[in-house]
Amino acid sequence: WAWALVPAGHLTQILEMHCTPVHLFTAVLSAVLFAVHMPVTAGTDCEVCVANLEAIDKLLDAKQKASKEAIVEAIDQHCGDLQNAKPNKALGPKDVKMCYYMLPIKRAIAQPFSTRKPKERVCKDLKKQNPEICEVKYPAKVEGTLPEAEVVAKLKKMRIKELRGILQERGVDSGKVAKFVEKDEYIREILTTQHLDL
């Protein structure tokens, strides 16, 4: 069964190489381990911070990217009016949370931003002042291309907080999710709402 997990092109190359049984076993085992790892994609360090800075950058033309005032205005435009509880409707919950961190320090962000400092480095510098900036992560994404049993096995290894985050990102009714007690209930709901990731 494991051969089915090896990409066709790689399988042809393996067979053409006249590999020994040990080489074949190693190649197949690597493919299996890679495939099993595929269902859940975890977030990276500072990903929400970097994503929001990239979005702000797209609001600026070439000349504005060197202007601190233009950058401050772009941050306001990107985040919306958080003081009156009117965030930008295009933002997800994690992006809105990041805006709550960024708006009070928007002028401090504009300084390195205006020098074209890489977004990852800007976020790492902000992390030194406030570690929470890089602790905000997008919920893990569940890939629906593998057998359900393998997806379930991966989901069972996740914490309830992460499972709840997946459902929240999909827009599943929070009142319904709040009634869940067992991890299996979260997993069942994730499987029935997989189409919402598309």
mmCIF file with all atom_site columns, C-alpha atoms in Angstrom:
data_model
loop_
_atom_site.group_PDB
_atom_site.id
_atom_site.type_symbol
_atom_site.label_atom_id
_atom_site.label_alt_id
_atom_site.label_comp_id
_atom_site.label_asym_id
_atom_site.label_entity_id
_atom_site.label_seq_id
_atom_site.pdbx_PDB_ins_code
_atom_site.Cartn_x
_atom_site.Cartn_y
_atom_site.Cartn_z
_atom_site.occupancy
_atom_site.B_iso_or_equiv
_atom_site.pdbx_formal_charge
_atom_site.auth_seq_id
_atom_site.auth_comp_id
_atom_site.auth_asym_id
_atom_site.auth_atom_id
_atom_site.pdbx_PDB_model_num
ATOM 1   C CA . TRP A 1 1   ? 0.000   0.000  0.000   1.00 0.00 ? 1   TRP A CA 1
ATOM 2   C CA . ALA A 1 2   ? 2.886   2.328  0.708   1.00 0.00 ? 2   ALA A CA 1
ATOM 3   C CA . TRP A 1 3   ? 3.809   2.536  -2.988  1.00 0.00 ? 3   TRP A CA 1
ATOM 4   C CA . ALA A 1 4   ? 0.630   4.541  -3.540  1.00 0.00 ? 4   ALA A CA 1
ATOM 5   C CA . LEU A 1 5   ? 2.123   7.358  -1.443  1.00 0.00 ? 5   LEU A CA 1
ATOM 6   C CA . VAL A 1 6   ? 5.239   7.676  -3.619  1.00 0.00 ? 6   VAL A CA 1
ATOM 7   C CA . PRO A 1 7   ? 4.824   10.276 -6.420  1.00 0.00 ? 7   PRO A CA 1
ATOM 8   C CA . ALA A 1 8   ? 4.809   8.563  -9.832  1.00 0.00 ? 8   ALA A CA 1
ATOM 9   C CA . GLY A 1 9   ? 7.914   10.430 -11.060 1.00 0.00 ? 9   GLY A CA 1
ATOM 10  C CA . HIS A 1 10  ? 9.917   9.490  -7.972  1.00 0.00 ? 10  HIS A CA 1
ATOM 11  C CA . LEU A 1 11  ? 8.827   5.850  -8.219  1.00 0.00 ? 11  LEU A CA 1
ATOM 12  C CA . THR A 1 12  ? 10.083  5.649  -11.819 1.00 0.00 ? 12  THR A CA 1
ATOM 13  C CA . GLN A 1 13  ? 13.434  7.157  -10.792 1.00 0.00 ? 13  GLN A CA 1
ATOM 14  C CA . ILE A 1 14  ? 13.761  4.686  -7.908  1.00 0.00 ? 14  ILE A CA 1
ATOM 15  C CA . LEU A 1 15  ? 13.086  1.689  -10.169 1.00 0.00 ? 15  LEU A CA 1
ATOM 16  C CA . GLU A 1 16  ? 15.468  2.943  -12.871 1.00 0.00 ? 16  GLU A CA 1
ATOM 17  C CA . MET A 1 17  ? 18.274  3.241  -10.328 1.00 0.00 ? 17  MET A CA 1
ATOM 18  C CA . HIS A 1 18  ? 18.196  -0.548 -9.686  1.00 0.00 ? 18  HIS A CA 1
ATOM 19  C CA . CYS A 1 19  ? 18.146  0.111  -5.949  1.00 0.00 ? 19  CYS A CA 1
ATOM 20  C CA . THR A 1 20  ? 18.764  -2.584 -3.370  1.00 0.00 ? 20  THR A CA 1
ATOM 21  C CA . PRO A 1 21  ? 15.825  -3.619 -1.148  1.00 0.00 ? 21  PRO A CA 1
ATOM 22  C CA . VAL A 1 22  ? 17.256  -1.450 1.650   1.00 0.00 ? 22  VAL A CA 1
ATOM 23  C CA . HIS A 1 23  ? 17.253  1.634  -0.625  1.00 0.00 ? 23  HIS A CA 1
ATOM 24  C CA . LEU A 1 24  ? 13.700  0.880  -1.752  1.00 0.00 ? 24  LEU A CA 1
ATOM 25  C CA . PHE A 1 25  ? 12.518  0.486  1.836   1.00 0.00 ? 25  PHE A CA 1
ATOM 26  C CA . THR A 1 26  ? 14.173  3.783  2.843   1.00 0.00 ? 26  THR A CA 1
ATOM 27  C CA . ALA A 1 27  ? 12.620  5.658  -0.091  1.00 0.00 ? 27  ALA A CA 1
ATOM 28  C CA . VAL A 1 28  ? 9.140   4.308  0.590   1.00 0.00 ? 28  VAL A CA 1
ATOM 29  C CA . LEU A 1 29  ? 9.436   4.953  4.338   1.00 0.00 ? 29  LEU A CA 1
ATOM 30  C CA . SER A 1 30  ? 10.469  8.577  3.647   1.00 0.00 ? 30  SER A CA 1
ATOM 31  C CA . ALA A 1 31  ? 7.455   9.065  1.386   1.00 0.00 ? 31  ALA A CA 1
ATOM 32  C CA . VAL A 1 32  ? 5.113   7.593  4.005   1.00 0.00 ? 32  VAL A CA 1
ATOM 33  C CA . LEU A 1 33  ? 6.482   9.787  6.788   1.00 0.00 ? 33  LEU A CA 1
ATOM 34  C CA . PHE A 1 34  ? 6.238   12.865 4.549   1.00 0.00 ? 34  PHE A CA 1
ATOM 35  C CA . ALA A 1 35  ? 2.640   12.057 3.587   1.00 0.00 ? 35  ALA A CA 1
ATOM 36  C CA . VAL A 1 36  ? 1.567   11.453 7.180   1.00 0.00 ? 36  VAL A CA 1
ATOM 37  C CA . HIS A 1 37  ? 3.008   14.841 8.098   1.00 0.00 ? 37  HIS A CA 1
ATOM 38  C CA . MET A 1 38  ? 0.944   16.601 5.425   1.00 0.00 ? 38  MET A CA 1
ATOM 39  C CA . PRO A 1 39  ? -2.573  16.918 6.951   1.00 0.00 ? 39  PRO A CA 1
ATOM 40  C CA . VAL A 1 40  ? -1.882  19.740 9.389   1.00 0.00 ? 40  VAL A CA 1
ATOM 41  C CA . THR A 1 41  ? 0.137   22.848 8.607   1.00 0.00 ? 41  THR A CA 1
ATOM 42  C CA . ALA A 1 42  ? 1.379   24.700 11.672  1.00 0.00 ? 42  ALA A CA 1
ATOM 43  C CA . GLY A 1 43  ? 2.122   28.403 11.819  1.00 0.00 ? 43  GLY A CA 1
ATOM 44  C CA . THR A 1 44  ? 5.561   29.995 11.741  1.00 0.00 ? 44  THR A CA 1
ATOM 45  C CA . ASP A 1 45  ? 7.112   32.518 14.118  1.00 0.00 ? 45  ASP A CA 1
ATOM 46  C CA . CYS A 1 46  ? 5.731   36.074 13.688  1.00 0.00 ? 46  CYS A CA 1
ATOM 47  C CA . GLU A 1 47  ? 3.562   34.961 10.739  1.00 0.00 ? 47  GLU A CA 1
ATOM 48  C CA . VAL A 1 48  ? 0.578   37.186 11.604  1.00 0.00 ? 48  VAL A CA 1
ATOM 49  C CA . CYS A 1 49  ? 2.798   40.228 12.161  1.00 0.00 ? 49  CYS A CA 1
ATOM 50  C CA . VAL A 1 50  ? 4.616   39.683 8.846   1.00 0.00 ? 50  VAL A CA 1
ATOM 51  C CA . ALA A 1 51  ? 1.357   39.051 6.935   1.00 0.00 ? 51  ALA A CA 1
ATOM 52  C CA . ASN A 1 52  ? -0.143  42.302 8.217   1.00 0.00 ? 52  ASN A CA 1
ATOM 53  C CA . LEU A 1 53  ? 2.977   44.328 7.402   1.00 0.00 ? 53  LEU A CA 1
ATOM 54  C CA . GLU A 1 54  ? 2.911   42.842 3.883   1.00 0.00 ? 54  GLU A CA 1
ATOM 55  C CA . ALA A 1 55  ? -0.752  43.862 3.530   1.00 0.00 ? 55  ALA A CA 1
ATOM 56  C CA . ILE A 1 56  ? 0.064   47.401 4.724   1.00 0.00 ? 56  ILE A CA 1
ATOM 57  C CA . ASP A 1 57  ? 2.970   47.552 2.264   1.00 0.00 ? 57  ASP A CA 1
ATOM 58  C CA . LYS A 1 58  ? 0.568   46.813 -0.628  1.00 0.00 ? 58  LYS A CA 1
ATOM 59  C CA . LEU A 1 59  ? -1.471  49.906 0.267   1.00 0.00 ? 59  LEU A CA 1
ATOM 60  C CA . LEU A 1 60  ? 1.527   52.153 -0.453  1.00 0.00 ? 60  LEU A CA 1
ATOM 61  C CA . ASP A 1 61  ? 2.948   53.249 -3.792  1.00 0.00 ? 61  ASP A CA 1
ATOM 62  C CA . ALA A 1 62  ? 6.717   53.422 -4.346  1.00 0.00 ? 62  ALA A CA 1
ATOM 63  C CA . LYS A 1 63  ? 7.118   57.030 -3.080  1.00 0.00 ? 63  LYS A CA 1
ATOM 64  C CA . GLN A 1 64  ? 4.899   56.534 -0.022  1.00 0.00 ? 64  GLN A CA 1
ATOM 65  C CA . LYS A 1 65  ? 6.991   53.582 1.193   1.00 0.00 ? 65  LYS A CA 1
ATOM 66  C CA . ALA A 1 66  ? 9.680   56.030 2.327   1.00 0.00 ? 66  ALA A CA 1
ATOM 67  C CA . SER A 1 67  ? 7.193   58.347 4.088   1.00 0.00 ? 67  SER A CA 1
ATOM 68  C CA . LYS A 1 68  ? 6.545   57.679 7.776   1.00 0.00 ? 68  LYS A CA 1
ATOM 69  C CA . GLU A 1 69  ? 3.294   59.653 7.673   1.00 0.00 ? 69  GLU A CA 1
ATOM 70  C CA . ALA A 1 70  ? 2.022   57.662 4.695   1.00 0.00 ? 70  ALA A CA 1
ATOM 71  C CA . ILE A 1 71  ? 2.919   54.424 6.486   1.00 0.00 ? 71  ILE A CA 1
ATOM 72  C CA . VAL A 1 72  ? 1.043   55.512 9.624   1.00 0.00 ? 72  VAL A CA 1
ATOM 73  C CA . GLU A 1 73  ? -1.995  56.339 7.485   1.00 0.00 ? 73  GLU A CA 1
ATOM 74  C CA . ALA A 1 74  ? -1.736  52.953 5.745   1.00 0.00 ? 74  ALA A CA 1
ATOM 75  C CA . ILE A 1 75  ? -1.682  51.178 9.120   1.00 0.00 ? 75  ILE A CA 1
ATOM 76  C CA . ASP A 1 76  ? -4.864  53.054 10.107  1.00 0.00 ? 76  ASP A CA 1
ATOM 77  C CA . GLN A 1 77  ? -6.476  52.192 6.774   1.00 0.00 ? 77  GLN A CA 1
ATOM 78  C CA . HIS A 1 78  ? -5.486  48.523 7.059   1.00 0.00 ? 78  HIS A CA 1
ATOM 79  C CA . CYS A 1 79  ? -6.737  48.092 10.629  1.00 0.00 ? 79  CYS A CA 1
ATOM 80  C CA . GLY A 1 80  ? -9.882  50.206 10.523  1.00 0.00 ? 80  GLY A CA 1
ATOM 81  C CA . ASP A 1 81  ? -11.418 52.093 13.447  1.00 0.00 ? 81  ASP A CA 1
ATOM 82  C CA . LEU A 1 82  ? -10.674 49.843 16.433  1.00 0.00 ? 82  LEU A CA 1
ATOM 83  C CA . GLN A 1 83  ? -11.478 52.593 18.974  1.00 0.00 ? 83  GLN A CA 1
ATOM 84  C CA . ASN A 1 84  ? -15.103 52.451 17.874  1.00 0.00 ? 84  ASN A CA 1
ATOM 85  C CA . ALA A 1 85  ? -15.071 48.654 17.453  1.00 0.00 ? 85  ALA A CA 1
ATOM 86  C CA . LYS A 1 86  ? -15.161 48.945 13.651  1.00 0.00 ? 86  LYS A CA 1
ATOM 87  C CA . PRO A 1 87  ? -12.183 46.935 12.405  1.00 0.00 ? 87  PRO A CA 1
ATOM 88  C CA . ASN A 1 88  ? -11.538 46.450 8.703   1.00 0.00 ? 88  ASN A CA 1
ATOM 89  C CA . LYS A 1 89  ? -14.123 43.817 7.676   1.00 0.00 ? 89  LYS A CA 1
ATOM 90  C CA . ALA A 1 90  ? -11.601 42.115 5.395   1.00 0.00 ? 90  ALA A CA 1
ATOM 91  C CA . LEU A 1 91  ? -9.457  41.111 8.398   1.00 0.00 ? 91  LEU A CA 1
ATOM 92  C CA . GLY A 1 92  ? -9.663  37.790 10.196  1.00 0.00 ? 92  GLY A CA 1
ATOM 93  C CA . PRO A 1 93  ? -9.739  37.580 14.012  1.00 0.00 ? 93  PRO A CA 1
ATOM 94  C CA . LYS A 1 94  ? -5.960  37.081 14.310  1.00 0.00 ? 94  LYS A CA 1
ATOM 95  C CA . ASP A 1 95  ? -5.282  40.078 12.061  1.00 0.00 ? 95  ASP A CA 1
ATOM 96  C CA . VAL A 1 96  ? -7.602  42.258 14.165  1.00 0.00 ? 96  VAL A CA 1
ATOM 97  C CA . LYS A 1 97  ? -5.750  41.115 17.291  1.00 0.00 ? 97  LYS A CA 1
ATOM 98  C CA . MET A 1 98  ? -2.455  42.071 15.638  1.00 0.00 ? 98  MET A CA 1
ATOM 99  C CA . CYS A 1 99  ? -3.874  45.502 14.827  1.00 0.00 ? 99  CYS A CA 1
ATOM 100 C CA . TYR A 1 100 ? -4.627  46.031 18.527  1.00 0.00 ? 100 TYR A CA 1
ATOM 101 C CA . TYR A 1 101 ? -0.897  45.528 19.154  1.00 0.00 ? 101 TYR A CA 1
ATOM 102 C CA . MET A 1 102 ? 0.246   47.615 16.180  1.00 0.00 ? 102 MET A CA 1
ATOM 103 C CA . LEU A 1 103 ? -1.913  50.729 16.358  1.00 0.00 ? 103 LEU A CA 1
ATOM 104 C CA . PRO A 1 104 ? -0.469  52.093 19.639  1.00 0.00 ? 104 PRO A CA 1
ATOM 105 C CA . ILE A 1 105 ? 3.084   51.733 18.248  1.00 0.00 ? 105 ILE A CA 1
ATOM 106 C CA . LYS A 1 106 ? 2.374   52.626 14.613  1.00 0.00 ? 106 LYS A CA 1
ATOM 107 C CA . ARG A 1 107 ? 4.974   55.415 14.589  1.00 0.00 ? 107 ARG A CA 1
ATOM 108 C CA . ALA A 1 108 ? 7.615   53.010 15.935  1.00 0.00 ? 108 ALA A CA 1
ATOM 109 C CA . ILE A 1 109 ? 6.672   50.601 13.129  1.00 0.00 ? 109 ILE A CA 1
ATOM 110 C CA . ALA A 1 110 ? 6.824   53.365 10.494  1.00 0.00 ? 110 ALA A CA 1
ATOM 111 C CA . GLN A 1 111 ? 10.488  54.150 11.251  1.00 0.00 ? 111 GLN A CA 1
ATOM 112 C CA . PRO A 1 112 ? 12.085  50.814 10.192  1.00 0.00 ? 112 PRO A CA 1
ATOM 113 C CA . PHE A 1 113 ? 9.320   50.274 7.616   1.00 0.00 ? 113 PHE A CA 1
ATOM 114 C CA . SER A 1 114 ? 10.338  53.521 5.847   1.00 0.00 ? 114 SER A CA 1
ATOM 115 C CA . THR A 1 115 ? 13.944  52.278 5.507   1.00 0.00 ? 115 THR A CA 1
ATOM 116 C CA . ARG A 1 116 ? 12.686  49.133 3.674   1.00 0.00 ? 116 ARG A CA 1
ATOM 117 C CA . LYS A 1 117 ? 13.819  46.891 6.498   1.00 0.00 ? 117 LYS A CA 1
ATOM 118 C CA . PRO A 1 118 ? 12.596  43.308 5.846   1.00 0.00 ? 118 PRO A CA 1
ATOM 119 C CA . LYS A 1 119 ? 9.203   42.658 7.453   1.00 0.00 ? 119 LYS A CA 1
ATOM 120 C CA . GLU A 1 120 ? 10.493  39.624 9.365   1.00 0.00 ? 120 GLU A CA 1
ATOM 121 C CA . ARG A 1 121 ? 13.194  41.770 11.008  1.00 0.00 ? 121 ARG A CA 1
ATOM 122 C CA . VAL A 1 122 ? 10.710  44.528 11.854  1.00 0.00 ? 122 VAL A CA 1
ATOM 123 C CA . CYS A 1 123 ? 8.542   41.944 13.612  1.00 0.00 ? 123 CYS A CA 1
ATOM 124 C CA . LYS A 1 124 ? 11.522  40.394 15.427  1.00 0.00 ? 124 LYS A CA 1
ATOM 125 C CA . ASP A 1 125 ? 12.487  43.883 16.681  1.00 0.00 ? 125 ASP A CA 1
ATOM 126 C CA . LEU A 1 126 ? 8.911   44.507 17.856  1.00 0.00 ? 126 LEU A CA 1
ATOM 127 C CA . LYS A 1 127 ? 9.001   41.134 19.602  1.00 0.00 ? 127 LYS A CA 1
ATOM 128 C CA . LYS A 1 128 ? 11.829  42.390 21.830  1.00 0.00 ? 128 LYS A CA 1
ATOM 129 C CA . GLN A 1 129 ? 9.491   45.117 23.134  1.00 0.00 ? 129 GLN A CA 1
ATOM 130 C CA . ASN A 1 130 ? 6.375   42.934 23.238  1.00 0.00 ? 130 ASN A CA 1
ATOM 131 C CA . PRO A 1 131 ? 6.812   39.120 22.883  1.00 0.00 ? 131 PRO A CA 1
ATOM 132 C CA . GLU A 1 132 ? 3.068   38.694 22.321  1.00 0.00 ? 132 GLU A CA 1
ATOM 133 C CA . ILE A 1 133 ? 3.404   40.192 18.824  1.00 0.00 ? 133 ILE A CA 1
ATOM 134 C CA . CYS A 1 134 ? 5.011   36.987 17.572  1.00 0.00 ? 134 CYS A CA 1
ATOM 135 C CA . GLU A 1 135 ? 2.868   34.671 19.685  1.00 0.00 ? 135 GLU A CA 1
ATOM 136 C CA . VAL A 1 136 ? -0.233  35.422 17.598  1.00 0.00 ? 136 VAL A CA 1
ATOM 137 C CA . LYS A 1 137 ? -0.556  32.631 15.030  1.00 0.00 ? 137 LYS A CA 1
ATOM 138 C CA . TYR A 1 138 ? -3.088  31.672 12.414  1.00 0.00 ? 138 TYR A CA 1
ATOM 139 C CA . PRO A 1 139 ? -4.939  28.440 13.210  1.00 0.00 ? 139 PRO A CA 1
ATOM 140 C CA . ALA A 1 140 ? -3.418  25.291 11.764  1.00 0.00 ? 140 ALA A CA 1
ATOM 141 C CA . LYS A 1 141 ? -4.910  24.384 8.401   1.00 0.00 ? 141 LYS A CA 1
ATOM 142 C CA . VAL A 1 142 ? -6.214  20.884 7.804   1.00 0.00 ? 142 VAL A CA 1
ATOM 143 C CA . GLU A 1 143 ? -5.568  19.354 4.385   1.00 0.00 ? 143 GLU A CA 1
ATOM 144 C CA . GLY A 1 144 ? -8.409  17.232 3.081   1.00 0.00 ? 144 GLY A CA 1
ATOM 145 C CA . THR A 1 145 ? -6.420  15.157 0.561   1.00 0.00 ? 145 THR A CA 1
ATOM 146 C CA . LEU A 1 146 ? -5.543  12.226 2.841   1.00 0.00 ? 146 LEU A CA 1
ATOM 147 C CA . PRO A 1 147 ? -7.665  9.420  4.263   1.00 0.00 ? 147 PRO A CA 1
ATOM 148 C CA . GLU A 1 148 ? -9.894  10.514 7.118   1.00 0.00 ? 148 GLU A CA 1
ATOM 149 C CA . ALA A 1 149 ? -8.180  8.139  9.581   1.00 0.00 ? 149 ALA A CA 1
ATOM 150 C CA . GLU A 1 150 ? -4.825  9.882  9.055   1.00 0.00 ? 150 GLU A CA 1
ATOM 151 C CA . VAL A 1 151 ? -6.364  13.343 9.434   1.00 0.00 ? 151 VAL A CA 1
ATOM 152 C CA . VAL A 1 152 ? -8.099  12.235 12.650  1.00 0.00 ? 152 VAL A CA 1
ATOM 153 C CA . ALA A 1 153 ? -4.824  10.835 14.031  1.00 0.00 ? 153 ALA A CA 1
ATOM 154 C CA . LYS A 1 154 ? -3.131  14.220 13.488  1.00 0.00 ? 154 LYS A CA 1
ATOM 155 C CA . LEU A 1 155 ? -6.043  16.166 14.965  1.00 0.00 ? 155 LEU A CA 1
ATOM 156 C CA . LYS A 1 156 ? -5.992  13.984 18.094  1.00 0.00 ? 156 LYS A CA 1
ATOM 157 C CA . LYS A 1 157 ? -2.416  15.124 18.745  1.00 0.00 ? 157 LYS A CA 1
ATOM 158 C CA . MET A 1 158 ? -3.470  18.787 18.710  1.00 0.00 ? 158 MET A CA 1
ATOM 159 C CA . ARG A 1 159 ? -4.604  20.743 21.766  1.00 0.00 ? 159 ARG A CA 1
ATOM 160 C CA . ILE A 1 160 ? -8.254  21.719 22.153  1.00 0.00 ? 160 ILE A CA 1
ATOM 161 C CA . LYS A 1 161 ? -7.235  25.387 21.840  1.00 0.00 ? 161 LYS A CA 1
ATOM 162 C CA . GLU A 1 162 ? -5.786  24.672 18.371  1.00 0.00 ? 162 GLU A CA 1
ATOM 163 C CA . LEU A 1 163 ? -8.876  22.701 17.311  1.00 0.00 ? 163 LEU A CA 1
ATOM 164 C CA . ARG A 1 164 ? -11.101 25.546 18.511  1.00 0.00 ? 164 ARG A CA 1
ATOM 165 C CA . GLY A 1 165 ? -8.949  27.957 16.472  1.00 0.00 ? 165 GLY A CA 1
ATOM 166 C CA . ILE A 1 166 ? -9.541  25.944 13.286  1.00 0.00 ? 166 ILE A CA 1
ATOM 167 C CA . LEU A 1 167 ? -13.301 26.099 13.817  1.00 0.00 ? 167 LEU A CA 1
ATOM 168 C CA . GLN A 1 168 ? -13.188 29.806 14.669  1.00 0.00 ? 168 GLN A CA 1
ATOM 169 C CA . GLU A 1 169 ? -11.248 30.555 11.476  1.00 0.00 ? 169 GLU A CA 1
ATOM 170 C CA . ARG A 1 170 ? -13.875 28.655 9.478   1.00 0.00 ? 170 ARG A CA 1
ATOM 171 C CA . GLY A 1 171 ? -16.610 30.792 11.003  1.00 0.00 ? 171 GLY A CA 1
ATOM 172 C CA . VAL A 1 172 ? -18.337 27.932 12.817  1.00 0.00 ? 172 VAL A CA 1
ATOM 173 C CA . ASP A 1 173 ? -20.946 29.198 15.316  1.00 0.00 ? 173 ASP A CA 1
ATOM 174 C CA . SER A 1 174 ? -19.037 29.995 18.534  1.00 0.00 ? 174 SER A CA 1
ATOM 175 C CA . GLY A 1 175 ? -22.116 29.191 20.648  1.00 0.00 ? 175 GLY A CA 1
ATOM 176 C CA . LYS A 1 176 ? -22.162 25.687 19.240  1.00 0.00 ? 176 LYS A CA 1
ATOM 177 C CA . VAL A 1 177 ? -18.422 25.201 19.764  1.00 0.00 ? 177 VAL A CA 1
ATOM 178 C CA . ALA A 1 178 ? -18.659 26.483 23.363  1.00 0.00 ? 178 ALA A CA 1
ATOM 179 C CA . LYS A 1 179 ? -20.874 23.488 24.204  1.00 0.00 ? 179 LYS A CA 1
ATOM 180 C CA . PHE A 1 180 ? -18.202 20.981 23.175  1.00 0.00 ? 180 PHE A CA 1
ATOM 181 C CA . VAL A 1 181 ? -16.652 19.090 26.084  1.00 0.00 ? 181 VAL A CA 1
ATOM 182 C CA . GLU A 1 182 ? -14.694 16.235 24.506  1.00 0.00 ? 182 GLU A CA 1
ATOM 183 C CA . LYS A 1 183 ? -11.886 16.544 21.960  1.00 0.00 ? 183 LYS A CA 1
ATOM 184 C CA . ASP A 1 184 ? -13.793 14.093 19.724  1.00 0.00 ? 184 ASP A CA 1
ATOM 185 C CA . GLU A 1 185 ? -16.605 16.658 19.382  1.00 0.00 ? 185 GLU A CA 1
ATOM 186 C CA . TYR A 1 186 ? -14.161 19.262 18.041  1.00 0.00 ? 186 TYR A CA 1
ATOM 187 C CA . ILE A 1 187 ? -12.657 16.721 15.636  1.00 0.00 ? 187 ILE A CA 1
ATOM 188 C CA . ARG A 1 188 ? -16.093 15.624 14.385  1.00 0.00 ? 188 ARG A CA 1
ATOM 189 C CA . GLU A 1 189 ? -17.026 19.253 13.688  1.00 0.00 ? 189 GLU A CA 1
ATOM 190 C CA . ILE A 1 190 ? -13.711 19.897 11.890  1.00 0.00 ? 190 ILE A CA 1
ATOM 191 C CA . LEU A 1 191 ? -14.335 16.911 9.616   1.00 0.00 ? 191 LEU A CA 1
ATOM 192 C CA . THR A 1 192 ? -17.882 18.010 8.796   1.00 0.00 ? 192 THR A CA 1
ATOM 193 C CA . THR A 1 193 ? -16.767 21.575 8.013   1.00 0.00 ? 193 THR A CA 1
ATOM 194 C CA . GLN A 1 194 ? -13.687 20.711 5.911   1.00 0.00 ? 194 GLN A CA 1
ATOM 195 C CA . HIS A 1 195 ? -15.291 22.272 2.828   1.00 0.00 ? 195 HIS A CA 1
ATOM 196 C CA . LEU A 1 196 ? -15.065 25.698 4.528   1.00 0.00 ? 196 LEU A CA 1
ATOM 197 C CA . ASP A 1 197 ? -11.261 25.666 4.057   1.00 0.00 ? 197 ASP A CA 1
ATOM 198 C CA . LEU A 1 198 ? -11.724 25.921 0.285   1.00 0.00 ? 198 LEU A CA 1
#
